Structure formats: structure tokens, C-alpha cells
Coordinates of C-alpha atoms in Angstrom, one line a residue:
Chain A
M1 CA 8.8 22.1 30.8
T2 CA 5.1 21.5 31.1
Y3 CA 2.0 23.1 32.4
C4 CA -0.8 21.0 33.9
V5 CA -3.7 22.2 36.1
G6 CA -6.3 20.1 38.0
M7 CA -9.3 22.0 39.4
M8 CA -11.9 21.0 41.9
L9 CA -15.5 22.4 41.5
D10 CA -18.7 21.6 43.2
K11 CA -19.8 19.8 40.0
G12 CA -16.6 17.7 39.7
L13 CA -13.0 17.9 38.4
V14 CA -11.4 19.6 35.4
M15 CA -8.0 18.8 34.1
M16 CA -5.9 20.4 31.4
S17 CA -2.3 19.6 30.3
D18 CA 0.0 20.7 27.5
T19 CA 2.0 18.2 25.4
R20 CA 5.4 19.8 24.9
T21 CA 8.5 18.1 26.0
N22 CA 12.0 19.3 25.4
S23 CA 15.5 18.3 26.0
G24 CA 17.1 21.6 25.1
V25 CA 15.3 24.0 22.7
D26 CA 16.6 22.0 19.8
N27 CA 14.8 18.9 20.8
I28 CA 11.1 19.5 21.1
S29 CA 8.5 16.9 20.9
V30 CA 4.8 16.3 21.5
Y31 CA 3.9 13.7 24.2
R32 CA 0.7 13.1 25.9
K33 CA 0.9 13.9 29.6
M34 CA -2.7 13.0 30.6
F35 CA -3.7 9.4 31.2
T36 CA -7.0 8.0 32.2
W37 CA -8.3 4.6 33.4
K38 CA -11.9 3.8 34.2
V39 CA -14.3 1.1 35.2
P40 CA -17.6 2.3 33.8
G41 CA -20.1 3.1 36.5
E42 CA -17.6 2.4 39.2
R43 CA -14.4 4.6 39.0
I44 CA -12.5 7.0 36.9
I45 CA -8.8 7.9 37.5
S46 CA -6.8 10.4 35.6
V47 CA -3.2 11.5 36.0
M48 CA -1.1 14.3 34.5
T49 CA 2.7 14.3 34.6
A50 CA 5.5 16.9 34.7
G51 CA 9.2 16.4 34.8
N52 CA 11.6 13.9 33.3
L53 CA 9.8 12.1 30.5
A54 CA 11.6 8.7 31.0
T55 CA 10.6 8.8 34.6
T56 CA 6.9 9.6 33.9
Q57 CA 6.6 7.1 31.1
N58 CA 8.2 4.5 33.2
V59 CA 5.7 5.1 36.0
I60 CA 2.7 4.9 33.6
G61 CA 4.2 1.8 32.1
Q62 CA 4.5 0.2 35.5
L63 CA 0.9 1.2 36.5
E64 CA -0.3 -0.5 33.3
E65 CA 2.0 -3.5 33.9
R66 CA 3.6 -3.3 30.5
T67 CA 6.4 -5.6 31.5
K68 CA 3.8 -8.4 31.2
A69 CA 2.1 -9.8 28.2
P70 CA -1.1 -8.0 27.5
E71 CA -3.4 -10.8 28.7
D72 CA -1.6 -11.0 32.1
R73 CA -1.7 -7.2 32.9
D74 CA -3.6 -6.1 35.9
N75 CA -3.7 -2.3 36.6
S76 CA -3.7 -2.1 40.4
L77 CA -5.3 1.3 40.3
L78 CA -8.5 -0.3 39.1
K79 CA -8.6 -2.4 42.3
A80 CA -7.5 0.1 44.9
S81 CA -10.4 0.7 47.3
T82 CA -9.9 4.5 47.8
M83 CA -8.3 7.4 45.9
F84 CA -5.9 7.7 48.8
Q85 CA -4.7 4.2 48.1
V86 CA -4.3 5.2 44.4
A87 CA -2.2 8.2 45.4
S88 CA 0.0 6.1 47.7
E89 CA 0.6 3.5 45.0
I90 CA 1.5 6.1 42.4
G91 CA 3.8 7.9 44.9
R92 CA 5.5 4.6 45.7
L93 CA 6.2 3.9 42.0
L94 CA 7.3 7.5 41.3
R95 CA 9.7 7.6 44.2
A96 CA 11.2 4.2 43.4
T97 CA 11.7 5.1 39.7
V98 CA 13.4 8.4 40.5
Q99 CA 15.6 6.8 43.1
E100 CA 16.6 3.9 40.9
T101 CA 17.6 6.1 37.9
Q102 CA 19.5 8.5 40.2
D103 CA 21.4 5.7 42.0
G104 CA 23.3 4.7 38.9
N105 CA 24.1 8.3 38.0
G106 CA 25.7 9.8 41.1
A107 CA 25.8 13.5 41.9
R108 CA 25.6 14.4 38.2
G109 CA 22.1 13.0 38.1
K110 CA 20.9 14.8 41.2
G111 CA 17.4 16.2 40.6
R112 CA 17.5 15.4 36.9
F113 CA 15.1 12.5 37.0
T114 CA 12.4 13.9 39.2
A115 CA 8.8 14.3 38.2
S116 CA 5.5 15.4 39.8
I117 CA 2.0 14.0 39.1
I118 CA -1.5 15.4 39.5
L119 CA -4.0 12.7 40.2
A120 CA -7.8 13.3 39.9
G121 CA -10.6 10.9 40.1
Q122 CA -13.6 9.3 41.9
I123 CA -14.5 5.9 43.1
D124 CA -18.2 5.0 43.6
G125 CA -19.5 5.9 47.0
M126 CA -16.8 8.4 47.7
E127 CA -16.1 12.1 46.8
P128 CA -14.2 13.2 43.7
R129 CA -10.6 13.9 44.8
L130 CA -7.5 15.7 43.6
F131 CA -3.9 15.2 44.6
L132 CA -0.4 16.4 43.8
I133 CA 2.2 13.7 44.2
Y134 CA 5.8 14.7 44.7
P135 CA 9.0 13.0 43.4
E136 CA 9.6 11.9 47.0
G137 CA 6.4 9.9 46.8
N138 CA 4.5 11.9 49.4
F139 CA 1.4 13.9 48.3
I140 CA -1.0 16.6 49.2
E141 CA -4.7 16.8 48.5
A142 CA -6.7 19.8 47.2
S143 CA -9.6 21.2 49.2
F144 CA -11.9 24.1 48.7
D145 CA -9.3 26.3 50.5
T146 CA -6.8 25.4 47.8
P147 CA -9.0 24.1 45.1
F148 CA -6.6 23.9 42.2
L149 CA -3.2 22.3 41.8
Q150 CA -0.6 23.1 39.2
I151 CA 2.6 21.4 38.1
G152 CA 5.4 22.5 35.7
E153 CA 5.5 26.1 34.5
T154 CA 2.9 27.3 37.1
K155 CA 3.5 31.0 37.6
Y156 CA 2.4 32.8 34.4
G157 CA -1.1 31.3 34.5
R158 CA -1.7 31.5 38.2
P159 CA -2.9 35.1 38.7
I160 CA -5.9 34.7 36.4
I161 CA -7.0 31.5 38.1
L162 CA -6.7 33.1 41.5
R163 CA -8.9 35.9 40.2
G164 CA -11.4 33.9 38.1
Y165 CA -12.0 30.7 40.1
D166 CA -15.3 30.1 41.8
R167 CA -16.3 26.7 43.1
N168 CA -19.8 27.1 41.8
M169 CA -18.8 27.8 38.3
N170 CA -20.0 25.5 35.6
F171 CA -17.6 23.2 33.6
E172 CA -17.8 25.5 30.5
D173 CA -16.6 28.5 32.5
A174 CA -13.9 26.4 34.1
V175 CA -12.6 25.3 30.7
K176 CA -12.7 28.9 29.5
L177 CA -10.7 29.9 32.6
L178 CA -8.1 27.2 32.0
M179 CA -7.8 28.2 28.4
V180 CA -7.0 31.7 29.4
S181 CA -4.5 30.5 31.9
F182 CA -2.8 28.3 29.3
D183 CA -2.9 31.0 26.7
S184 CA -1.0 33.4 29.1
T185 CA 1.5 30.6 29.8
L186 CA 2.0 29.7 26.1
K187 CA 2.5 33.4 25.2
A188 CA 5.2 33.8 27.9
N189 CA 7.1 30.6 27.7
L190 CA 8.2 28.5 24.7
S191 CA 8.6 25.3 26.8
V192 CA 4.8 25.0 27.1
G193 CA 3.1 24.2 23.8
L194 CA -0.1 23.1 22.0
P195 CA -1.9 20.8 21.6
L196 CA -3.6 20.7 25.0
D197 CA -5.5 17.8 26.5
L198 CA -8.7 18.5 28.4
M199 CA -10.8 16.2 30.5
V200 CA -13.9 16.9 32.6
I201 CA -14.9 14.5 35.3
E202 CA -18.5 15.1 36.4
R203 CA -19.4 14.0 39.9
D204 CA -20.8 10.5 40.1
Q205 CA -20.6 9.8 36.4
F206 CA -17.5 7.6 36.2
E207 CA -17.2 8.5 32.5
P208 CA -15.4 11.6 31.1
A209 CA -18.2 14.3 30.7
H210 CA -16.0 15.9 28.1
E211 CA -12.6 14.9 26.7
R212 CA -10.8 16.7 23.9
R213 CA -7.5 17.6 22.3
I214 CA -7.2 21.3 21.6
T215 CA -4.9 21.8 18.6
Q216 CA -3.3 24.8 17.0
D217 CA -6.3 25.3 14.6
D218 CA -9.0 24.9 17.3
P219 CA -11.3 27.9 16.6
Y220 CA -12.4 28.3 20.2
F221 CA -8.8 28.4 21.5
Q222 CA -7.9 30.9 18.7
A223 CA -10.8 33.1 19.6
I224 CA -9.8 33.1 23.3
S225 CA -6.2 33.8 22.5
S226 CA -7.0 36.7 20.2
S227 CA -9.9 38.2 22.2
W228 CA -8.1 37.9 25.6
G229 CA -5.5 40.4 24.5
D230 CA -8.2 42.9 23.6
A231 CA -10.2 42.1 26.7
L232 CA -7.2 42.6 28.9
R233 CA -6.4 45.9 27.2
S234 CA -9.9 47.2 27.8
A235 CA -9.8 45.9 31.4
F236 CA -6.6 47.8 31.8
H237 CA -8.0 51.0 30.3
S238 CA -11.1 50.7 32.5
L239 CA -8.9 51.1 35.6
P240 CA -8.5 54.6 37.1
D241 CA -5.6 56.5 35.5
Y242 CA -2.5 57.3 37.4
K243 CA -1.7 61.0 37.8
F244 CA 1.7 62.5 38.5
D245 CA 1.4 65.2 41.2
H246 CA 3.7 67.4 39.2
E247 CA 5.7 67.8 42.4
Chain B
M1 CA 12.6 37.0 46.6
T2 CA 12.1 40.3 44.8
Y3 CA 10.3 41.7 41.8
C4 CA 11.8 44.6 39.8
V5 CA 11.0 45.8 36.3
G6 CA 12.7 48.3 34.1
M7 CA 10.8 49.5 31.0
M8 CA 11.9 51.5 28.0
L9 CA 9.4 53.9 26.3
D10 CA 9.9 56.4 23.6
K11 CA 9.5 59.1 26.3
G12 CA 12.1 57.6 28.7
L13 CA 12.5 54.9 31.3
V14 CA 10.2 53.6 34.1
M15 CA 11.4 51.5 37.0
M16 CA 9.6 49.8 39.8
S17 CA 10.8 47.6 42.6
D18 CA 9.4 45.9 45.7
T19 CA 11.2 46.1 49.0
R20 CA 10.7 42.7 50.6
T21 CA 13.7 40.6 51.6
N22 CA 13.5 37.3 53.4
S23 CA 15.8 34.7 54.8
G24 CA 13.1 32.1 55.3
V25 CA 9.5 33.0 55.8
D26 CA 10.2 33.8 59.5
N27 CA 12.7 36.5 58.7
I28 CA 11.1 39.1 56.5
S29 CA 12.3 42.7 56.2
V30 CA 11.9 45.8 54.2
Y31 CA 15.0 47.1 52.3
R32 CA 15.2 49.5 49.5
K33 CA 16.3 47.9 46.3
M34 CA 16.4 51.0 44.1
F35 CA 19.3 53.4 44.1
T36 CA 19.8 56.5 42.1
W37 CA 22.7 58.9 41.5
K38 CA 22.7 62.0 39.4
V39 CA 24.6 65.0 38.2
P40 CA 21.9 67.6 37.5
G41 CA 21.6 68.5 33.9
E42 CA 24.2 65.9 32.9
R43 CA 23.3 62.3 34.0
I44 CA 21.0 60.2 35.9
I45 CA 21.8 56.6 36.8
S46 CA 19.5 54.2 38.7
V47 CA 19.9 50.6 39.6
M48 CA 17.5 47.9 41.1
T49 CA 18.9 44.8 42.8
A50 CA 17.6 41.2 43.3
G51 CA 19.3 38.3 45.0
N52 CA 21.5 38.0 48.1
L53 CA 21.1 41.2 50.2
A54 CA 24.7 41.1 51.5
T55 CA 26.0 40.9 48.0
T56 CA 23.8 43.7 46.6
Q57 CA 24.4 46.0 49.6
N58 CA 28.1 45.4 49.3
V59 CA 28.1 46.3 45.6
I60 CA 26.1 49.5 46.3
G61 CA 28.6 50.3 49.1
Q62 CA 31.5 49.9 46.9
L63 CA 30.0 52.0 44.1
E64 CA 29.6 54.8 46.7
E65 CA 33.1 54.1 48.1
R66 CA 31.7 53.7 51.6
T67 CA 35.0 52.2 52.7
K68 CA 36.4 55.8 52.6
A69 CA 35.6 58.8 54.8
P70 CA 32.7 60.8 53.4
E71 CA 34.9 63.6 52.1
D72 CA 37.2 61.2 50.2
R73 CA 34.4 59.4 48.4
D74 CA 34.2 59.5 44.6
N75 CA 31.5 57.6 42.9
S76 CA 33.1 56.3 39.7
L77 CA 29.6 56.0 38.0
L78 CA 29.4 59.8 38.0
K79 CA 32.5 60.0 35.9
A80 CA 32.0 57.1 33.5
S81 CA 31.7 58.5 30.0
T82 CA 29.0 56.1 28.7
M83 CA 26.2 53.9 30.2
F84 CA 28.0 50.9 28.7
Q85 CA 31.0 51.8 30.9
V86 CA 28.7 52.1 33.9
A87 CA 27.3 48.6 33.2
S88 CA 30.8 47.2 32.9
E89 CA 31.9 48.7 36.2
I90 CA 28.8 47.4 38.1
G91 CA 29.2 44.0 36.4
R92 CA 32.9 43.9 37.5
L93 CA 32.0 44.7 41.1
L94 CA 29.1 42.3 41.2
R95 CA 31.1 39.4 39.9
A96 CA 34.0 40.1 42.2
T97 CA 31.7 40.3 45.3
V98 CA 29.9 37.1 44.4
Q99 CA 33.2 35.3 43.8
E100 CA 34.8 36.5 46.9
T101 CA 32.0 35.4 49.2
Q102 CA 31.7 32.1 47.5
D103 CA 35.4 31.3 47.6
G104 CA 35.4 31.1 51.4
N105 CA 32.3 29.0 51.5
G106 CA 33.0 26.1 49.2
A107 CA 30.3 24.0 47.6
R108 CA 27.8 24.7 50.3
G109 CA 27.8 28.4 49.2
K110 CA 27.4 27.6 45.5
G111 CA 24.8 29.9 44.0
R112 CA 23.8 31.3 47.4
F113 CA 25.5 34.7 47.0
T114 CA 24.4 35.6 43.5
A115 CA 22.5 38.7 42.6
S116 CA 21.2 40.4 39.4
I117 CA 20.9 44.1 38.7
I118 CA 18.8 46.2 36.4
L119 CA 20.6 49.4 35.4
A120 CA 18.8 52.4 33.8
G121 CA 19.9 55.8 33.0
Q122 CA 21.0 58.5 30.6
I123 CA 24.1 60.6 30.1
D124 CA 23.9 63.9 28.3
G125 CA 24.3 63.6 24.5
M126 CA 23.4 59.9 24.5
E127 CA 20.2 57.8 24.5
P128 CA 18.5 56.6 27.7
R129 CA 19.6 53.0 28.2
L130 CA 18.5 49.9 30.1
F131 CA 20.6 46.9 31.1
L132 CA 20.3 43.6 33.0
I133 CA 23.6 42.7 34.7
Y134 CA 24.1 39.0 35.6
P135 CA 26.0 37.7 38.7
E136 CA 28.8 36.6 36.3
G137 CA 29.3 40.3 35.5
N138 CA 28.2 40.2 31.9
F139 CA 25.1 42.0 30.8
I140 CA 22.4 42.5 28.1
E141 CA 20.8 45.7 26.9
A142 CA 17.1 46.2 26.3
S143 CA 15.9 47.4 22.9
F144 CA 12.5 48.0 21.4
D145 CA 12.4 44.3 20.4
T146 CA 12.6 43.4 24.1
P147 CA 11.7 46.7 25.8
F148 CA 11.4 45.6 29.4
L149 CA 13.6 43.7 31.7
Q150 CA 12.6 41.9 34.9
I151 CA 14.5 40.3 37.8
G152 CA 13.4 38.2 40.8
E153 CA 10.0 36.7 40.8
T154 CA 9.3 37.6 37.1
K155 CA 6.7 35.2 35.9
Y156 CA 3.4 36.1 37.5
G157 CA 3.5 39.7 36.3
R158 CA 4.9 39.0 32.8
P159 CA 1.7 38.1 30.8
I160 CA 0.0 41.5 31.5
I161 CA 3.1 43.5 30.5
L162 CA 3.4 41.4 27.3
R163 CA -0.2 42.3 26.5
G164 CA -0.3 45.9 27.7
Y165 CA 3.0 47.3 26.7
D166 CA 3.2 49.9 23.9
R167 CA 6.4 51.9 23.3
N168 CA 4.3 55.1 22.7
M169 CA 2.4 54.9 26.0
N170 CA 2.7 57.8 28.3
F171 CA 4.4 57.5 31.7
E172 CA 1.1 57.5 33.6
D173 CA -0.1 54.4 31.6
A174 CA 3.2 52.7 32.1
V175 CA 3.0 53.2 35.8
K176 CA -0.5 51.9 35.8
L177 CA 0.7 48.8 33.8
L178 CA 3.5 48.2 36.3
M179 CA 1.1 48.5 39.2
V180 CA -1.1 45.8 37.7
S181 CA 1.9 43.6 37.1
F182 CA 3.1 44.1 40.7
D183 CA -0.4 43.5 42.1
S184 CA -0.6 40.2 40.2
T185 CA 2.7 39.2 41.7
L186 CA 1.9 40.3 45.2
K187 CA -1.3 38.4 45.1
A188 CA 0.4 35.2 44.0
N189 CA 3.7 35.2 46.0
L190 CA 4.4 36.2 49.5
S191 CA 8.1 36.8 48.9
V192 CA 7.3 40.0 47.0
G193 CA 5.9 42.8 49.2
L194 CA 4.9 46.4 49.6
P195 CA 6.0 49.1 49.7
L196 CA 7.1 49.6 46.1
D197 CA 9.5 52.2 44.8
L198 CA 8.8 54.0 41.6
M199 CA 11.1 56.1 39.4
V200 CA 10.4 57.8 36.1
I201 CA 13.3 59.0 34.0
E202 CA 12.2 61.4 31.3
R203 CA 14.4 61.6 28.2
D204 CA 16.9 64.5 28.4
Q205 CA 15.8 65.7 31.8
F206 CA 18.6 64.2 34.1
E207 CA 16.2 64.6 37.0
P208 CA 13.6 62.0 38.1
A209 CA 10.4 63.1 36.4
H210 CA 8.6 61.3 39.2
E211 CA 9.8 59.4 42.2
R212 CA 7.6 57.8 44.8
R213 CA 7.2 55.1 47.5
I214 CA 3.9 53.3 47.2
T215 CA 2.8 52.0 50.6
Q216 CA 0.1 49.7 51.8
D217 CA -2.3 52.6 52.3
D218 CA -1.7 54.2 48.9
P219 CA -5.2 55.0 47.6
Y220 CA -4.2 54.6 44.0
F221 CA -2.6 51.2 44.5
Q222 CA -5.6 50.1 46.6
A223 CA -7.9 51.2 43.8
I224 CA -5.9 49.3 41.2
S225 CA -5.7 46.2 43.3
S226 CA -9.4 46.0 44.0
S227 CA -10.7 47.1 40.6
W228 CA -8.3 44.9 38.7
G229 CA -10.0 41.8 40.1
D230 CA -13.4 43.1 38.9
A231 CA -12.0 44.2 35.5
L232 CA -10.3 40.8 34.9
R233 CA -13.6 39.1 35.8
S234 CA -15.6 41.2 33.3
A235 CA -12.8 40.7 30.7
F236 CA -13.2 37.0 31.3
H237 CA -16.9 37.1 31.0
S238 CA -16.7 39.1 27.8
L239 CA -14.9 36.2 26.1
P240 CA -16.9 33.8 24.0
D241 CA -18.3 30.9 26.1
Y242 CA -17.0 27.4 25.7
K243 CA -19.7 24.9 24.7
F244 CA -19.6 21.2 25.2
D245 CA -20.5 19.3 22.1
H246 CA -22.6 16.8 24.2
E247 CA -20.8 14.1 22.3

């Protein structure tokens, strides 16, 4: 499985993804699921992927035109005129890749090759935008009514984001919130694993404001992980106690 | 969907279930999913059900021998000599019911009629025991290594139980913990809904130590639900702040 979150703030976009892939519990690897392309001063586009690894790597490969010699490559995302066009193009490639693999594999392959993608970015002169692209190639866009999108193992880490999110929060708090959400997911589900990739896209900067890989020995993540347990327990004890009526 | 949790403590067993059933979002009803039978002073047996409602109601009906006239009924669970026997009997009925419905419905029915059951109880002279019974009729038993079992929409409410559980906790704290876990699930997923049913089985009592239905206007649940949001936010703010390195 996978866990990726894209979050929309007034100040910009924050993305975090894990890196664990597995084909059975006896075949676990680390693969990057976050990919970023940019034209300095003009656009920044970042995607996170969940689902079948062959499918998602194929889509990324096609976006980067890796079938061609390096000097002939031409990433169409860098020329699309809107983020909506970028989402459509990725959706088209994703759908075609899923379909093509499935066609050769009949009913046995049904659903096995699907993937989902979160797309975030901004092109100069337009707003920062955040999309979730489905394996069928269609997509939805986040808004401040539904300001964060998740793919993969989404449920464990959702309650804390629902409770902690605020569109005015600064990037540092948003990163902290995502770390807590990822920590809850990591604790509950082996199929999501460290290291994590983090990317902050500040409005109108067209450069990552912050980009990092958070590894097992990251002191901040370790501090969050150990103090969140204690903080949750104190929060729990601060709640009013339940009383039996001794009926 | 559904959310049910059975929890094993040194003092006994605590069970909580929601009551929402749905067949599409336009067909939502309230049904009890917790059923209890007892022989005062000798045994108490309680089950919670998740999955296809026709299947689970059928299993409960068969356990209570509702095909017979009331005076001829004879609940075999009240005569089984161990909780393991009780689990086997429920598993056998569950498997047969799922199989029978599926057989007439071909591939289209595949998986549609399945259900899972949590079984908790104690028979005099033996330990309180907690089981999870699968639609295939097999089952697992909880132990203090894995002291709680969930069925239905299990993921949203799992992190807080992992963090808050302690086998020495008293029943009141366990109920509080379950309320928080249910509140997180209710907030995140429409397919789980109030009212909730609660049952506390104290070791060697063979009578519910506490049994209640928690409705929408329950003041304690309302207090938990509103103060948990605040408590979580303070817990979150008590964590060390993330700092960008301004690389």
C-alpha cells in the first residue's frame, strides 16, 4: 500500500508521501512516489502516486518521454498552459496504461493494475491547484470545502487531519500535522513505511519552499512519534470521565 | 458499513457497536448489531455483527431457533460447554448461511453476502474470552498480545485504541476510550452512525455490569465529541514545532 496526502493552504500546497511498496509482505521495497518538475519562475508541478508500481512508473516514464534519447525528450507538462491541462494529460496516460496492461491479462488482471495520482502545482498567473486523478483518467479538484486529498491507506490518518486542519495555518504547522497523520498510519499499518518525502510549494514561488526526505533516524519525526503517544494519552485523560450509574 | 469493537481487560470484556445499516446512501436504517444471551450466575454470551444484514439476522434467528414455536426453542449456545464450542457453532451457522445464499446467486453474488462476528463471553469456571469469527466459519481468539478485535470500518478508530489501551484500565476508562474511537470513526465516515450499543461484562459476574444505548442526545457522548476536538488540538500544539532550515 501507500499513503500520500496533498493539502491546500492559503499560503500554498504541502505534499507528503511514504516510500514503501510491497508485493506480498515478503517483498517490500523502497521507491520514491513523489516526482517534481519545474520551470524556475514559471511553474512547478508535483505528483504523488499510489497503486501498481509498474503502472505508476510507466506513467512517469511516459511523462518524461523516456522512450526517447535524452536530448529528444520533451516533457509535455512543462508546456501545458493550465494545471487542468496537466491533469487531463496525466489522466489520459494513466487510463491508457492501466487499460493496456489489463487487456492482455483478462479477468485475472481485473483491478490489479490500477493506480491513483495526486497532482499539485502552480503555473504563473494562475492559482496553486490540487487534483486527485483516478485510474479511469477522470479527476477531481480540491477546494477549501475539501482542502486535502489522500490516496492509498487513507483512513488511519484522516481523523487527525479533519480535527487539526486550518487553511490559515503556516507551513510548519501543516508539516507537523502531516507527520502526526503519517505516524498514526505507520503505527497501524505495516504497508506504509519510512522514509517519507515532503515538499512545500509556496504560492507564486515556482521553487520548492522546502523539500526533504524524512528517514528513520530523523530527530524531529522521532520526537513527534514518541511525544504524540504521550500527548494523546494526556488529551484522553483530560476528557470528562465516564461514570457507571450503578443501575 | 458498521463499526464494532470488543476489548479484553484484566477486569473483563467491553463491547461497543454502532447501529447503522445501509444499502446505498439512500437507504439507511437503524438495526441492533449486539445480541446477548445469559444464564444468570452461569454464563453470559454476547455477539456483535458486521456485514450483510440478511445474513447476520439469519444467523441470530437460527441461534435462537426462531423457525420453531416459542415454547419449542432451545438456544444451543446456552448449553455449549465452552466458549470455543460457542465460537465453532456460530462459525458453522455463519458459513452455511453465507454459502447457501451465494449458491443461488452465482458470480454476481460473490462476496456480497458475507459477514463477520465478534463473540465475547464467559462460562462459569473458565476465563472470559473474545473471538472474531470470519464468514468462512473459522475464527481467531484475542489475547493480551492483541487484546482488542474490530469489525467493519476499523481503520479510523484504530490509532487511538493502539495508543490509549492498557489492560489494567478500569471499565470507565475503557468506555471513554471506545467513545473516542467511535467519535473519530463517526466524524470520518457516514456509514457508521449513532446510536451506539455498549455492554460491559465483568469477570465472574455472568450479568452485564453495564449495558446502555448511547443516542444522539447523550450528554456524555456529546461532551466527548466536542472536547476531543479541543483536546486533540492542544495535544497537537503541545508537540515540538517543525522548523524549516531555510536552506
